[in-house]
Amino acid sequence: VAALVWSYDTNKSAAEIRAILEQSAQDLGTPGRDDAYGHGLVRADRARDMMDGFTMPPTESPTPAPPCDDDPEDWFDSDGSDYDCAWYAQGSNCVTYGDGYENFGKTANEACCACGGGKAPGDGTPTEPPTEPPTEPPT
């Protein structure tokens, strides 16, 4: 499909053709890009219609994810230590298996940052009490 769309205007770069295909796709599933349908159904007719006057939008830096710690640290599922947060972070494992195989009272979707779980660093951890106040007032 990319070659067909490019054939309408061979002066377009690969990045421009990709952007046109993404923006002209018919959205399916969850609105916007998602892991199940990507950008949606490729529509060559819509892409052709977008070719005239298309310019690349300015590139935006992605918003960094907030800091996160797996909770509990070194969590793995009930099938054993091979199935830890790093394993769940691969492919669609969070979506496919993340709500099952509870261990340590949590599923991967609750325990692993890669699956949308985890906790903010320091969240829920008691802080050290302040040092003892002076026994005598300052002079």
XYZ file of N, CA and C in Angstrom:
417
model
N 0.832 -1.186 0.000
C 0.000 0.000 0.000
C 0.877 1.251 0.000
N 1.994 1.201 0.744
C 2.889 2.358 0.781
C 3.410 2.677 -0.619
N 3.766 1.652 -1.391
C 4.269 1.879 -2.749
C 3.185 2.489 -3.635
N 1.958 2.020 -3.487
C 0.847 2.578 -4.252
C 0.671 4.056 -3.929
N 0.646 4.384 -2.655
C 0.474 5.781 -2.244
C 1.656 6.624 -2.713
N 2.859 6.099 -2.595
C 4.051 6.832 -3.038
C 3.998 7.093 -4.538
N 3.400 6.147 -5.301
C 3.332 6.311 -6.751
C 2.512 7.526 -7.164
N 1.634 8.022 -6.311
C 0.868 9.238 -6.600
C 1.760 10.470 -6.590
N 2.823 10.444 -5.797
C 3.758 11.570 -5.732
C 5.110 11.036 -5.279
N 5.973 10.736 -6.231
C 7.272 10.136 -5.927
C 8.253 11.127 -5.320
N 7.854 12.381 -5.173
C 8.704 13.370 -4.503
C 8.561 13.309 -2.986
N 7.550 12.597 -2.493
C 7.338 12.472 -1.041
C 8.393 11.536 -0.457
N 8.852 11.867 0.743
C 9.832 11.027 1.437
C 9.121 9.836 2.089
N 9.901 8.853 2.500
C 9.340 7.694 3.206
C 8.637 8.137 4.491
N 9.210 9.105 5.188
C 8.591 9.600 6.429
C 7.248 10.264 6.139
N 7.171 10.999 5.031
C 5.898 11.649 4.667
C 4.845 10.609 4.300
N 5.229 9.576 3.537
C 4.283 8.517 3.166
C 3.792 7.801 4.420
N 4.692 7.515 5.332
C 4.287 6.845 6.578
C 3.294 7.709 7.349
N 3.602 9.001 7.486
C 2.708 9.902 8.221
C 1.343 9.981 7.545
N 1.327 10.033 6.212
C 0.052 10.077 5.478
C -0.747 8.800 5.734
N -0.084 7.648 5.684
C -0.779 6.381 5.932
C -1.332 6.320 7.358
N -0.551 6.783 8.329
C -1.008 6.760 9.724
C -2.194 7.699 9.931
N -2.101 8.905 9.370
C -3.147 9.906 9.582
C -4.424 9.618 8.805
N -4.310 8.876 7.705
C -5.490 8.591 6.891
C -6.131 7.249 7.238
N -5.542 6.492 8.141
C -6.089 5.179 8.508
C -7.450 5.338 9.172
N -8.323 4.369 8.928
C -9.642 4.349 9.567
C -9.471 3.794 10.969
N -9.769 4.595 11.960
C -9.545 4.210 13.354
C -10.437 3.035 13.734
N -9.857 2.064 14.405
C -10.587 0.895 14.903
C -10.265 0.725 16.379
N -11.160 0.131 17.129
C -10.891 -0.131 18.548
C -10.859 1.145 19.358
N -9.954 1.197 20.323
C -9.789 2.365 21.187
C -9.404 3.561 20.327
N -10.025 4.736 20.539
C -9.670 5.903 19.721
C -8.175 6.204 19.771
N -7.601 6.523 18.605
C -6.179 6.796 18.513
C -5.391 5.508 18.327
N -4.080 5.625 18.329
C -3.235 4.446 18.155
C -3.355 3.545 19.374
N -3.490 2.238 19.150
C -3.556 1.290 20.258
C -2.810 0.010 19.876
N -2.555 -0.845 20.855
C -1.782 -2.058 20.622
C -2.562 -3.119 19.850
N -3.874 -3.057 19.865
C -4.673 -4.062 19.169
C -4.764 -3.782 17.668
N -4.981 -2.516 17.282
C -5.203 -2.169 15.878
C -4.167 -1.203 15.320
N -3.187 -0.819 16.099
C -2.203 0.155 15.626
C -2.905 1.463 15.300
N -2.657 1.987 14.109
C -3.317 3.230 13.686
C -4.668 2.940 13.051
N -4.992 1.678 12.819
C -6.280 1.312 12.248
C -6.139 0.664 10.887
N -7.225 0.698 10.121
C -7.300 0.090 8.797
C -6.686 1.029 7.764
N -5.714 0.527 7.010
C -5.067 1.331 5.972
C -6.098 1.641 4.898
N -6.210 2.924 4.560
C -7.159 3.371 3.524
C -6.393 4.120 2.446
N -6.067 3.424 1.345
C -5.314 4.035 0.252
C -6.084 5.204 -0.348
N -7.421 5.109 -0.402
C -8.206 6.200 -0.971
C -8.074 7.469 -0.134
N -8.122 7.330 1.172
C -7.946 8.506 2.045
C -6.522 9.047 1.939
N -5.553 8.137 1.860
C -4.159 8.564 1.747
C -3.953 9.352 0.454
N -4.529 8.869 -0.650
C -4.425 9.588 -1.927
C -5.022 10.987 -1.797
N -6.165 11.076 -1.130
C -6.823 12.376 -0.967
C -6.001 13.337 -0.120
N -5.160 12.798 0.767
C -4.326 13.647 1.630
C -3.046 14.115 0.952
N -2.677 13.508 -0.169
C -1.378 13.774 -0.790
C -1.175 15.247 -1.155
N -2.178 15.900 -1.709
C -2.023 17.297 -2.131
C -1.885 18.210 -0.926
N -0.827 18.962 -0.912
C -0.628 19.951 0.139
C -0.204 19.381 1.481
N 0.102 18.092 1.537
C 0.513 17.499 2.819
C 1.916 17.963 3.180
N 2.077 18.414 4.404
C 3.404 18.734 4.941
C 3.541 18.029 6.277
N 4.745 17.661 6.599
C 5.004 16.968 7.856
C 4.768 17.910 9.028
N 4.034 17.469 10.048
C 3.899 18.289 11.248
C 5.235 18.335 11.985
N 5.448 19.375 12.785
C 6.705 19.426 13.538
C 6.813 18.229 14.479
N 8.009 17.751 14.628
C 8.260 16.610 15.505
C 8.194 17.065 16.956
N 7.458 16.320 17.753
C 7.368 16.617 19.179
C 8.116 15.531 19.950
N 8.790 15.946 20.983
C 9.448 14.973 21.837
C 8.388 14.255 22.652
N 8.536 12.941 22.812
C 7.553 12.240 23.632
C 7.642 12.691 25.080
N 6.507 12.674 25.742
C 6.485 13.005 27.158
C 7.080 11.834 27.920
N 8.125 12.070 28.694
C 8.718 10.945 29.415
C 7.731 10.381 30.440
N 7.791 9.073 30.598
C 6.948 8.427 31.600
C 7.402 8.872 32.982
N 6.460 9.021 33.900
C 6.874 9.383 35.254
C 7.712 8.261 35.853
N 8.576 8.590 36.802
C 9.387 7.543 37.427
C 8.479 6.471 38.043
N 8.925 5.246 37.975
C 8.104 4.136 38.466
C 9.016 3.027 38.964
N 8.600 2.381 40.033
C 9.289 1.199 40.555
C 8.296 0.047 40.549
N 8.749 -1.130 40.086
C 7.901 -2.309 40.187
C 7.606 -2.541 41.659
N 6.370 -2.984 41.955
C 5.957 -3.129 43.347
C 5.167 -4.415 43.535
N 5.732 -5.397 44.206
C 7.017 -5.368 44.892
C 8.179 -5.502 43.905
N 9.314 -4.968 44.321
C 10.522 -5.090 43.524
C 10.818 -6.581 43.350
N 11.294 -6.971 42.189
C 11.600 -8.376 41.867
C 10.354 -9.260 41.834
N 9.178 -8.654 41.521
C 7.938 -9.420 41.400
C 8.050 -10.424 40.260
N 7.418 -11.578 40.411
C 7.235 -12.540 39.329
C 5.904 -13.222 39.558
N 5.351 -13.823 38.494
C 4.014 -14.384 38.627
C 4.030 -15.777 39.247
N 2.840 -16.336 39.432
C 2.701 -17.609 40.140
C 3.288 -18.794 39.387
N 3.662 -18.615 38.116
C 4.308 -19.696 37.361
C 5.818 -19.707 37.535
N 6.380 -18.762 38.254
C 7.812 -18.807 38.542
C 8.571 -17.576 38.107
N 9.821 -17.531 38.519
C 10.647 -16.329 38.356
C 10.979 -16.006 36.898
N 10.766 -16.927 35.962
C 10.972 -16.605 34.545
C 9.956 -15.569 34.064
N 8.817 -15.502 34.717
C 7.724 -14.618 34.303
C 7.674 -13.391 35.195
N 8.699 -12.555 35.051
C 8.819 -11.338 35.868
C 8.367 -10.128 35.058
N 8.559 -8.949 35.602
C 8.111 -7.731 34.924
C 8.819 -7.536 33.593
N 10.066 -7.954 33.471
C 10.779 -7.841 32.193
C 10.116 -8.731 31.142
N 9.675 -9.920 31.535
C 8.990 -10.806 30.596
C 7.667 -10.199 30.165
N 6.926 -9.657 31.118
C 5.638 -9.054 30.795
C 5.792 -7.827 29.889
N 6.926 -7.157 29.958
C 7.156 -5.950 29.149
C 7.331 -6.278 27.667
N 7.534 -7.523 27.324
C 7.766 -7.912 25.930
C 6.441 -8.102 25.186
N 6.395 -7.552 23.979
C 5.229 -7.750 23.118
C 3.932 -7.345 23.793
N 2.938 -8.217 23.717
C 1.625 -7.931 24.289
C 1.360 -8.764 25.535
N 2.427 -9.176 26.236
C 2.251 -10.035 27.407
C 1.406 -9.380 28.499
N 1.551 -8.068 28.695
C 0.729 -7.393 29.710
C -0.752 -7.517 29.369
N -1.074 -7.274 28.106
C -2.468 -7.326 27.671
C -2.999 -8.750 27.741
N -2.203 -9.692 27.277
C -2.653 -11.074 27.177
C -2.723 -11.770 28.531
N -1.710 -11.593 29.372
C -1.614 -12.354 30.622
C -1.616 -11.503 31.890
N -1.599 -10.189 31.758
C -1.353 -9.298 32.890
C -2.354 -9.334 34.029
N -3.581 -9.817 33.772
C -4.572 -9.860 34.846
C -4.655 -11.227 35.521
N -3.825 -12.164 35.117
C -3.840 -13.502 35.714
C -2.535 -13.764 36.452
N -2.401 -14.953 36.964
C -1.156 -15.428 37.575
C -0.684 -14.559 38.742
N -1.600 -14.202 39.599
C -1.292 -13.357 40.762
C -0.229 -14.011 41.636
N 0.653 -13.183 42.156
C 1.670 -13.629 43.099
C 1.973 -12.454 44.013
N 2.278 -12.720 45.254
C 2.538 -11.683 46.257
C 1.355 -10.705 46.342
N 0.154 -11.215 46.071
C -1.049 -10.398 46.173
C -1.285 -9.457 45.002
N -0.502 -9.576 43.906
C -0.663 -8.665 42.775
C -0.490 -9.416 41.459
N -1.204 -8.926 40.436
C -0.992 -9.399 39.076
C 0.071 -8.501 38.435
N 0.528 -8.880 37.251
C 1.523 -8.062 36.543
C 0.982 -6.663 36.268
N -0.300 -6.561 35.937
C -0.870 -5.241 35.655
C -0.906 -4.345 36.888
N -0.792 -4.925 38.052
C -0.730 -4.139 39.287
C 0.699 -3.922 39.765
N 1.582 -4.894 39.504
C 2.931 -4.855 40.063
C 3.977 -4.237 39.141
N 3.793 -4.352 37.843
C 4.849 -3.983 36.892
C 4.601 -2.636 36.239
N 5.606 -1.784 36.258
C 5.513 -0.476 35.599
C 5.211 -0.646 34.119
N 5.812 -1.644 33.478
C 5.610 -1.861 32.042
C 4.160 -2.157 31.705
N 3.404 -2.637 32.677
C 1.994 -2.980 32.463
C 1.058 -1.905 33.001
N 1.601 -0.800 33.451
C 0.766 0.270 33.996
C 0.603 0.201 35.503
N 1.284 -0.738 36.141
C 1.212 -0.857 37.597
C 2.439 -0.236 38.236
N 2.908 -0.850 39.301
C 4.068 -0.318 40.010
C 3.674 0.849 40.895
N 4.677 1.604 41.300
C 4.417 2.758 42.172
C 5.470 3.819 41.907
N 5.143 5.027 42.273
C 6.114 6.116 42.162
C 7.220 5.875 43.176
N 8.468 6.213 42.833
C 9.554 6.010 43.796
C 9.235 6.684 45.128
N 9.417 5.943 46.178
C 9.175 6.481 47.517
C 7.719 6.431 47.944
N 6.811 6.069 47.036
C 5.391 6.036 47.350
C 5.097 4.895 48.316
N 4.546 5.213 49.440
C 4.175 4.195 50.405
C 5.292 3.741 51.322
N 6.459 4.283 51.124
C 7.569 3.903 51.986
C 7.694 4.940 53.098
N 7.656 4.516 54.346
C 7.770 5.515 55.410
C 9.116 6.229 55.355
N 9.070 7.485 55.649
C 10.313 8.247 55.690
C 10.897 8.171 57.085
N 12.164 8.422 57.156
C 12.819 8.430 58.458
C 12.301 9.618 59.268
N 12.055 9.411 60.540
C 11.618 10.545 61.355
C 12.750 11.570 61.459
N 12.388 12.818 61.678
C 13.437 13.821 61.810
C 14.313 13.516 63.026
N 15.482 14.099 63.020
C 16.374 13.913 64.172
C 15.717 14.524 65.400
N 16.151 14.098 66.528
C 15.604 14.588 67.773
C 15.772 16.105 67.862
N 14.747 16.813 68.312
C 14.915 18.268 68.493
C 15.879 18.553 69.621
N 16.471 19.716 69.593
C 17.398 20.049 70.698
C 16.615 20.079 72.026
N 17.292 19.678 73.082
C 16.640 19.667 74.393
C 16.668 21.042 75.039
N 17.597 21.865 74.618
C 17.665 23.215 75.173
C 17.417 24.224 74.055
N 16.688 25.261 74.350
C 16.462 26.268 73.309
C 17.783 26.956 72.944
N 17.904 27.395 71.727
C 19.133 28.105 71.328
C 19.258 29.419 72.093
N 20.479 29.883 72.281
C 20.704 31.139 73.007
C 21.033 32.261 72.074
